[in-house]
CSV table of C-alpha atoms (C1' of nucleotides) in Angstrom, one decimal:
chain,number,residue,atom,x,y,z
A,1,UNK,CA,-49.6,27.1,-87.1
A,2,UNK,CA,-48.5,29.0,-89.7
A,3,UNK,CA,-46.2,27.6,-92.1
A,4,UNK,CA,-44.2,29.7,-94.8
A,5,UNK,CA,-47.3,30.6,-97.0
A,6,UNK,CA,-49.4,31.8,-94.0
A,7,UNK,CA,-46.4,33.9,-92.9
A,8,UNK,CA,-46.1,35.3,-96.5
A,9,UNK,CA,-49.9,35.8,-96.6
A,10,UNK,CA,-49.7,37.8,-93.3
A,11,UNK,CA,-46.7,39.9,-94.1
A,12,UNK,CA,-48.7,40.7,-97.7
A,13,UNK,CA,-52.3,41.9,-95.4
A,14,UNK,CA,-50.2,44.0,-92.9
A,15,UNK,CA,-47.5,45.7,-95.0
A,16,UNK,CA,-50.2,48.1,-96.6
A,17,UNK,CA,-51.5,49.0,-92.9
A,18,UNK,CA,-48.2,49.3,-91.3
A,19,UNK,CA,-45.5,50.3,-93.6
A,20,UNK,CA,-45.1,53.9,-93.2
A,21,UNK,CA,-46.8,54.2,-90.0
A,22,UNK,CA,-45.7,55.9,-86.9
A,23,UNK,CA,-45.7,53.5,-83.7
A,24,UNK,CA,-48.0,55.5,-81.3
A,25,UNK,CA,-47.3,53.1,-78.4
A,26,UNK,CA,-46.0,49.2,-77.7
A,27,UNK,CA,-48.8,47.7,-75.6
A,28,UNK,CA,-47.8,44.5,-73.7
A,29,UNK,CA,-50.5,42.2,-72.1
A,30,UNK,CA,-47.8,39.1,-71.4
A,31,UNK,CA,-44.2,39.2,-72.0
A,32,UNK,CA,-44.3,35.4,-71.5
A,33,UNK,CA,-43.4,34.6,-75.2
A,34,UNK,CA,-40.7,31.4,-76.2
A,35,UNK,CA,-38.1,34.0,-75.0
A,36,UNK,CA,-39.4,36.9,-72.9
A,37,UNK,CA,-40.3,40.1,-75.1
A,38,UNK,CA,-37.2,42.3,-73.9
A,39,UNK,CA,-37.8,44.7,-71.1
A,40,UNK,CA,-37.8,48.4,-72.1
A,41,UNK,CA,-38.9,47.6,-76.2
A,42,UNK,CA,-42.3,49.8,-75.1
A,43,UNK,CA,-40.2,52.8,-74.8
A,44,UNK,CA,-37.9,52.0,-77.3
A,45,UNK,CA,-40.2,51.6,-80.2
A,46,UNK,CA,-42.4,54.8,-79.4
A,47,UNK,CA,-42.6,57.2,-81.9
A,48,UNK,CA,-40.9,55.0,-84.5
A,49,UNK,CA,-41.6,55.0,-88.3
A,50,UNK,CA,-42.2,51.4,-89.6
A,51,UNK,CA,-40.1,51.5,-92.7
A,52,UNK,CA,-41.0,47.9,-94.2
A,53,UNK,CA,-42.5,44.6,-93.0
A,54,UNK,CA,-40.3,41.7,-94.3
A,55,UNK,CA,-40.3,37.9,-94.2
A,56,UNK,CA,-37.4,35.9,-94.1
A,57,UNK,CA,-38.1,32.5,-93.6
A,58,UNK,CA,-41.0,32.1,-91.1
A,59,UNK,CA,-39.9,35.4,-89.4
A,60,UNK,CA,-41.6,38.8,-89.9
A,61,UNK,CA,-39.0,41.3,-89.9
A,62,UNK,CA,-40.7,44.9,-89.2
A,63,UNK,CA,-37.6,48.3,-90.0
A,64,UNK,CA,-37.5,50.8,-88.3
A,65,UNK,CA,-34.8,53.3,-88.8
A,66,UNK,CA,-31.7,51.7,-87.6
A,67,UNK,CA,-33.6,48.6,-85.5
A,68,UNK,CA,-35.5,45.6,-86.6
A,69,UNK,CA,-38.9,43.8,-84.8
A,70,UNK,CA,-38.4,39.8,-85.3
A,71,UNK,CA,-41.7,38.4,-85.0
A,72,UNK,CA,-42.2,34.6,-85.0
A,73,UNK,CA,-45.9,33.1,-84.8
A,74,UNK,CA,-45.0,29.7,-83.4
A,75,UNK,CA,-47.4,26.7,-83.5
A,76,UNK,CA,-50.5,28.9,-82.7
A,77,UNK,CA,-49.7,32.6,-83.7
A,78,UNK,CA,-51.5,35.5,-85.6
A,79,UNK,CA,-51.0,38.9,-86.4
A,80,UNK,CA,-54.1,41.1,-87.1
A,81,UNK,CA,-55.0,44.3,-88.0
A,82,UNK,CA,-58.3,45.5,-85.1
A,83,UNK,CA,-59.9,49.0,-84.6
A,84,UNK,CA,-58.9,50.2,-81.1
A,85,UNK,CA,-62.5,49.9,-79.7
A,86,UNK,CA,-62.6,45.9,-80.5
A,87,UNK,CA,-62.6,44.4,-77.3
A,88,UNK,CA,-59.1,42.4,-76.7
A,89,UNK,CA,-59.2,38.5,-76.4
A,90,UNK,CA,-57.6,36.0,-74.4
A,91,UNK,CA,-54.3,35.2,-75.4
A,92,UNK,CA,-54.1,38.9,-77.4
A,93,UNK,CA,-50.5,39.4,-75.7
A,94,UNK,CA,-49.2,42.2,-77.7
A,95,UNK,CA,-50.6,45.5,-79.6
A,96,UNK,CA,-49.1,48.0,-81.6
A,97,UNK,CA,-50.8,50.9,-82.0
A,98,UNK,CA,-50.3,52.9,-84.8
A,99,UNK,CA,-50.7,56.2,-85.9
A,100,UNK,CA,-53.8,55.6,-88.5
A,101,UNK,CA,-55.7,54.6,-85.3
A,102,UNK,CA,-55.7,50.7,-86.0
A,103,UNK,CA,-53.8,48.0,-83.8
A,104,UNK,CA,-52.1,45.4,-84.8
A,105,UNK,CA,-52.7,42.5,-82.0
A,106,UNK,CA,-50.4,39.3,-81.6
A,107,UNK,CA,-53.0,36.5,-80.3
A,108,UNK,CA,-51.2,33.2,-79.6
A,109,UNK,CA,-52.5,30.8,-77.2
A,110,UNK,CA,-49.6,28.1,-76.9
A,111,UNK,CA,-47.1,31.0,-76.5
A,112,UNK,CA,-44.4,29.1,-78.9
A,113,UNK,CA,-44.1,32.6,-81.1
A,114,UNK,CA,-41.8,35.7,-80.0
A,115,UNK,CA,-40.4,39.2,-80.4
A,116,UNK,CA,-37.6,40.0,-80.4
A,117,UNK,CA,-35.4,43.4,-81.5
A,118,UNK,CA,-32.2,43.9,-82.8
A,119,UNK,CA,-30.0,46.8,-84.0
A,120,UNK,CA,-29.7,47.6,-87.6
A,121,UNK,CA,-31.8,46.7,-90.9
A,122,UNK,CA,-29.6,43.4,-92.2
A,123,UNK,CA,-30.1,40.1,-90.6
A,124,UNK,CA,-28.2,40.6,-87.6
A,125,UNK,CA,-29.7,37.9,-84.6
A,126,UNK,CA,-28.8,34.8,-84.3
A,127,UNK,CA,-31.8,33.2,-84.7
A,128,UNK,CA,-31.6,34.1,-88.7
A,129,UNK,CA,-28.0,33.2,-88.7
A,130,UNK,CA,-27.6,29.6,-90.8
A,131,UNK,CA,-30.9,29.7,-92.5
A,132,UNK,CA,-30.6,28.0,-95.7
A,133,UNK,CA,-32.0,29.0,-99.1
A,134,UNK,CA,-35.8,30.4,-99.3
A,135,UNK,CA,-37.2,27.8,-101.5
A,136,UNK,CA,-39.2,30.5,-103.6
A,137,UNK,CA,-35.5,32.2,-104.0
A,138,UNK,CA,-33.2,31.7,-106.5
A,139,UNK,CA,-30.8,29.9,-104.4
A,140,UNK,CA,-32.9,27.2,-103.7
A,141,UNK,CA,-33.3,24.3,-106.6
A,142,UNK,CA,-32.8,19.9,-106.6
A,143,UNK,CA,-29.1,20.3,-106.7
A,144,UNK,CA,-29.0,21.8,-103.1
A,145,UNK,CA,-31.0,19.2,-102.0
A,146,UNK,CA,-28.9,16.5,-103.7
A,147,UNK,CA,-26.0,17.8,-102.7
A,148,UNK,CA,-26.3,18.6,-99.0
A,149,UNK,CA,-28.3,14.8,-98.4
A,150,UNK,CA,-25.3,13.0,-99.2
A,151,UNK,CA,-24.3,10.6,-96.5
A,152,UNK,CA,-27.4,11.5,-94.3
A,153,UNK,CA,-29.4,8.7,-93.3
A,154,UNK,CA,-32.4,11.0,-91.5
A,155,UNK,CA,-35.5,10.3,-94.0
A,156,UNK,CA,-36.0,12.7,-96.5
A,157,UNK,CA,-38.9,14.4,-94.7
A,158,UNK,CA,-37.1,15.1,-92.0
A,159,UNK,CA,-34.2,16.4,-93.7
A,160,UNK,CA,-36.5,18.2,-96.1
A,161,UNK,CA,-38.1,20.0,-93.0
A,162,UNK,CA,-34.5,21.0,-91.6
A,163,UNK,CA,-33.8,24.8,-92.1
A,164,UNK,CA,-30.5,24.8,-92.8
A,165,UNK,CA,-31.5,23.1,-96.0
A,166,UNK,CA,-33.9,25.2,-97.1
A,167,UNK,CA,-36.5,26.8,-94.7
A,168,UNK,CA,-39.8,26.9,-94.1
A,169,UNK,CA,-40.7,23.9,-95.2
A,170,UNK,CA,-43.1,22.9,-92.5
A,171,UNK,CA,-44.9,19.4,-91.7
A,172,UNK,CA,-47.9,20.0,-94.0
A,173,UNK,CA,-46.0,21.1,-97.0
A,174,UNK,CA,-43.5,18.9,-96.4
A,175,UNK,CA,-45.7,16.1,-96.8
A,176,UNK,CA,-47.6,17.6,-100.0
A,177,UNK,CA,-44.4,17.9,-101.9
A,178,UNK,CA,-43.2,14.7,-101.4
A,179,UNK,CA,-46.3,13.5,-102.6
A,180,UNK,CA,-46.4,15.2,-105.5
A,181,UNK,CA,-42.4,14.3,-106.0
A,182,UNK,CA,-43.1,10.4,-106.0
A,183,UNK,CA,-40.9,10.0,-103.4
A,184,UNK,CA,-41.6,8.1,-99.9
A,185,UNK,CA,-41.0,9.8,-97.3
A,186,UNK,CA,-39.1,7.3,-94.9
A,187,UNK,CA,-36.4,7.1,-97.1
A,188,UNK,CA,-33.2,8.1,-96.4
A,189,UNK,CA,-31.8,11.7,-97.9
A,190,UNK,CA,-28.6,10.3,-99.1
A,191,UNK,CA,-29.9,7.2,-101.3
A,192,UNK,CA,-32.3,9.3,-103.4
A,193,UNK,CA,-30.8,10.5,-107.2
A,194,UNK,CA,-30.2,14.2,-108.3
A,195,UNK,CA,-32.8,13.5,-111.0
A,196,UNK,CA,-35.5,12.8,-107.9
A,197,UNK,CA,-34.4,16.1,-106.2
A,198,UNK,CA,-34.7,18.4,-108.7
A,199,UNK,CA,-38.2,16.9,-109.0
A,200,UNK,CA,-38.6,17.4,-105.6
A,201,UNK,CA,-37.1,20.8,-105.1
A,202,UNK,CA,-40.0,22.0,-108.0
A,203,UNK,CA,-43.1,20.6,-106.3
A,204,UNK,CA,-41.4,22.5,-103.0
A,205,UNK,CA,-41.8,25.4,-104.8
A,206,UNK,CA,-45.2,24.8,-106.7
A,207,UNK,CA,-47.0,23.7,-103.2
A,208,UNK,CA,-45.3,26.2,-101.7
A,209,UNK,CA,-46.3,29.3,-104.5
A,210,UNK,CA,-50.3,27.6,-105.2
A,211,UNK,CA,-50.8,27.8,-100.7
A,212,UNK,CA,-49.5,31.6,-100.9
A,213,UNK,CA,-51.8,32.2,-104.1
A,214,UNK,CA,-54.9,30.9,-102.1
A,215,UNK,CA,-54.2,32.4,-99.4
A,216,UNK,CA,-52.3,30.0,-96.9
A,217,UNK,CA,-54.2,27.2,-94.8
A,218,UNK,CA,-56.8,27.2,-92.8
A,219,UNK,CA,-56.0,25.3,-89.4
A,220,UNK,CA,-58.0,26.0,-86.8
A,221,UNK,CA,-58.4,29.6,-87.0
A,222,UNK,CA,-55.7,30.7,-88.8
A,223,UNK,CA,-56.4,34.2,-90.3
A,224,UNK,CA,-54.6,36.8,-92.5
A,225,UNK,CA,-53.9,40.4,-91.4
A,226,UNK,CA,-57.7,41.1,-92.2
A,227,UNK,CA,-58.5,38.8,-90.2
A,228,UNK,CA,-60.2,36.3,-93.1
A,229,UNK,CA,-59.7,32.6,-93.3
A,230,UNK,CA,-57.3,31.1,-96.0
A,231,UNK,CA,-58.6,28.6,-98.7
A,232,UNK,CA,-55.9,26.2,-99.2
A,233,UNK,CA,-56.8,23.3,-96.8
A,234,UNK,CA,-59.6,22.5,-99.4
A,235,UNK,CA,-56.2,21.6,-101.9
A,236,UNK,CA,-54.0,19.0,-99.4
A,237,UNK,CA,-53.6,16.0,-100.9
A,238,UNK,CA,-52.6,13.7,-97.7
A,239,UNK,CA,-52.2,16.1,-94.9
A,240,UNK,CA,-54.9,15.0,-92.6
A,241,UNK,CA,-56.3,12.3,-95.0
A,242,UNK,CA,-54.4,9.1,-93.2
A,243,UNK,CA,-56.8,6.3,-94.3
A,244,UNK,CA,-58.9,8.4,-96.8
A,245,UNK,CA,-58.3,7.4,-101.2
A,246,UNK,CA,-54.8,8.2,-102.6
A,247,UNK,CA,-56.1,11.2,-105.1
A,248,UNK,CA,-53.7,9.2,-107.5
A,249,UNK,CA,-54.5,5.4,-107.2
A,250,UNK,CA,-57.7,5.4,-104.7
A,251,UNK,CA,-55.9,3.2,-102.0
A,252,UNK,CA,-56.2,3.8,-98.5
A,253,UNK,CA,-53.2,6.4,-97.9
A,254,UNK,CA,-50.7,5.6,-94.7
A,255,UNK,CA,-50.1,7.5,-92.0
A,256,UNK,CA,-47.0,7.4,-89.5
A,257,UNK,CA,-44.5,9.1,-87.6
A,258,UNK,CA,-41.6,10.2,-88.4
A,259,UNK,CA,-39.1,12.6,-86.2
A,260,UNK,CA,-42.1,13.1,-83.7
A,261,UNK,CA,-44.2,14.5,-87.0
A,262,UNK,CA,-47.4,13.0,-88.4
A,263,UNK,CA,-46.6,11.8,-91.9
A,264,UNK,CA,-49.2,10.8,-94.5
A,265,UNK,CA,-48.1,9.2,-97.9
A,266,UNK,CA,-49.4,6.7,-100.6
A,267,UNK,CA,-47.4,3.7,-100.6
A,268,UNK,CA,-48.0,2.8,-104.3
A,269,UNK,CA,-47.6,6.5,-105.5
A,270,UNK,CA,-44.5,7.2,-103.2
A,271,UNK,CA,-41.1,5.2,-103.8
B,1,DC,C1',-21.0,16.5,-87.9
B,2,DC,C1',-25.4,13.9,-87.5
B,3,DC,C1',-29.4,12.3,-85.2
B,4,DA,C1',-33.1,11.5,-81.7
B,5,DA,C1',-35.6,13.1,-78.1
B,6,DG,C1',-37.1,16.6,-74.9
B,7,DA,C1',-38.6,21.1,-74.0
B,8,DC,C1',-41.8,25.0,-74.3
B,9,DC,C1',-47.7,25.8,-73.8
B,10,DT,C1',-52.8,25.9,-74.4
B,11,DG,C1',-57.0,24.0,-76.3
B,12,DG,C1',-59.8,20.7,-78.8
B,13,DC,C1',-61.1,16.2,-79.5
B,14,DG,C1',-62.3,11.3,-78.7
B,15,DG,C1',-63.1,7.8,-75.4
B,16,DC,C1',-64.9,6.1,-71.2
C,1,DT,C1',-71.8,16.2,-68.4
C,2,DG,C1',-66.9,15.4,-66.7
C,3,DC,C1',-62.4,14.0,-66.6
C,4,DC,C1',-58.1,12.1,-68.9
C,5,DG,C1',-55.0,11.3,-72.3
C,6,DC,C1',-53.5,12.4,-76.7
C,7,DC,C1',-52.7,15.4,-80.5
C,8,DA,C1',-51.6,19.9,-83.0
C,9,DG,C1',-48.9,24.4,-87.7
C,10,DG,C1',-42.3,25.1,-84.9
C,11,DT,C1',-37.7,25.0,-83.6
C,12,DC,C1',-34.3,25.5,-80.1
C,13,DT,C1',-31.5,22.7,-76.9
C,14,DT,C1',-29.4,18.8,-75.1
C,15,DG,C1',-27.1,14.5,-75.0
C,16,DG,C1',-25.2,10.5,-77.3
DNA sequence: CCCAAGACCTGGCGGC
DNA sequence: TGCCGCCAGGTCTTGG
């Protein structure tokens, strides 16, 4: 599923089709979401302007005057722009049809995404309460990193991955920038130096800004708000390449598990 | 507070 | 070809 940069990369393709736009009608198909989409948002929503489309952390925050759609794509999720006559699929569960005459469709097989609605336009739901920094903000650099591992013994992937340290951060990236940082990813958060941290907390950010520049991933099917596949993949330097040549040093690169995650690393590159 | 594991759900793949 | 087990981008929840 989407990580941070194919969130980003679907909030950039929509937010020309949808900001601005008058909700015609909330369409429905299966409310079963990771929390069941609230009963009544149909009527609710009608006739609403779409002020701005937002993303804050892996969420997709859509204004409307005085309420706020929280979209979350889960494991599986995509957003995307159809004309109305395009027949729906399996798994399409919502559509929102909008005033120009296209629909936006939420298509997401495993059903791990949601939305959700809350009152007002700041960040108001719990679910966006204790994010930590964006690490493409100015909030987020080594020093954070540094200072919030000390005395955690998790390993630094999993920390790295935990939201309330910085968020979205997701499996693949967080395997790409710890390979680019140098840094094993088994160890633990608390025995690793400042100096290693603020080199980690820059190849967050450069992983994190080259995946949004090419578009996000492609993983399975994952598409942009067009609909078009994202050229990324092509760049990952150990995600899926357990057993295939370290870019750096040509040895067979080792993959294991850690907090339930497939983890991929070089163990000559990565101390 | 910290950490590990379980939960949610469908589809695709490899192996037999 | 068919069935079975395992794996997958996330993250909330629970229990120690």
């Amino acid at each position: 599923m989407p990580e941070l940069p194919e969130v980003e990369t679907t909030c950039r393709g929509i937010a020309p089709h949808t900001e601005g736009q008058r909700i015609q009608r909330l369409v429905v198909h299966d409310r079963r979401l990771r929390w069941p989409v609230p009963a009544g948002l149909e009527e609710r929503v009608k006739g609403q302007d779409i002020l701005r489309v937002e993303r804050r952390a892996k969420y997709l925050l859509m204004r409307l005057p005085g309420q706020t759609l929280l979209w979350h794509l889960g494991m599986s999720g995509s957003l995307r722009l159809c004309s109305p006559d395009e027949p729906r699929r399996t798994h399409d569960h919502v559509e929102l049809q909008l005033a120009s005459g296209q629909v936006l469709r939420y298509h997401d097989p495993r059903r791990f995404g949601c939305l959700l609605v809350f009152d007002g336009e700041d960040l108001a739901h719990p679910l966006l309460e204790g994010l930590g920094p964006e690490p493409l903000g100015p909030d987020f650099d080594g020093d954070v990193l540094f200072r919030l591992s000390r005395g955690r013994k998790a390993p630094v992937k999993v920390f790295l991955m935990d939201a309330s340290v910085v968020v979205g951060v997701g499996n693949i990236y967080a395997n790409e920038a710890l390979f680019r940082a140098g840094i094993r990813p088994d160890r633990p958060a608390g025995r690793i130096s400042r100096e290693r941290y603020l080199g980690l907390a820059l190849a967050v950010r450069e992983i994190l800004a080259a995946a949004i520049r090419q578009g996000g991933s492609t993983l399975r099917d994952f598409v942009n708000g067009q609909g078009e596949p994202g050229y990324f993949q092509q760049t990952l330097a150990v995600y899926g390449r357990g057993g295939q040549a370290c870019t750096g040093c040509g040895a067979a690169l080792v993959e294991s598990r850690l907090g339930q995650r497939s983890t991929v690393y070089c163990k000559y590159c990565q101390r």
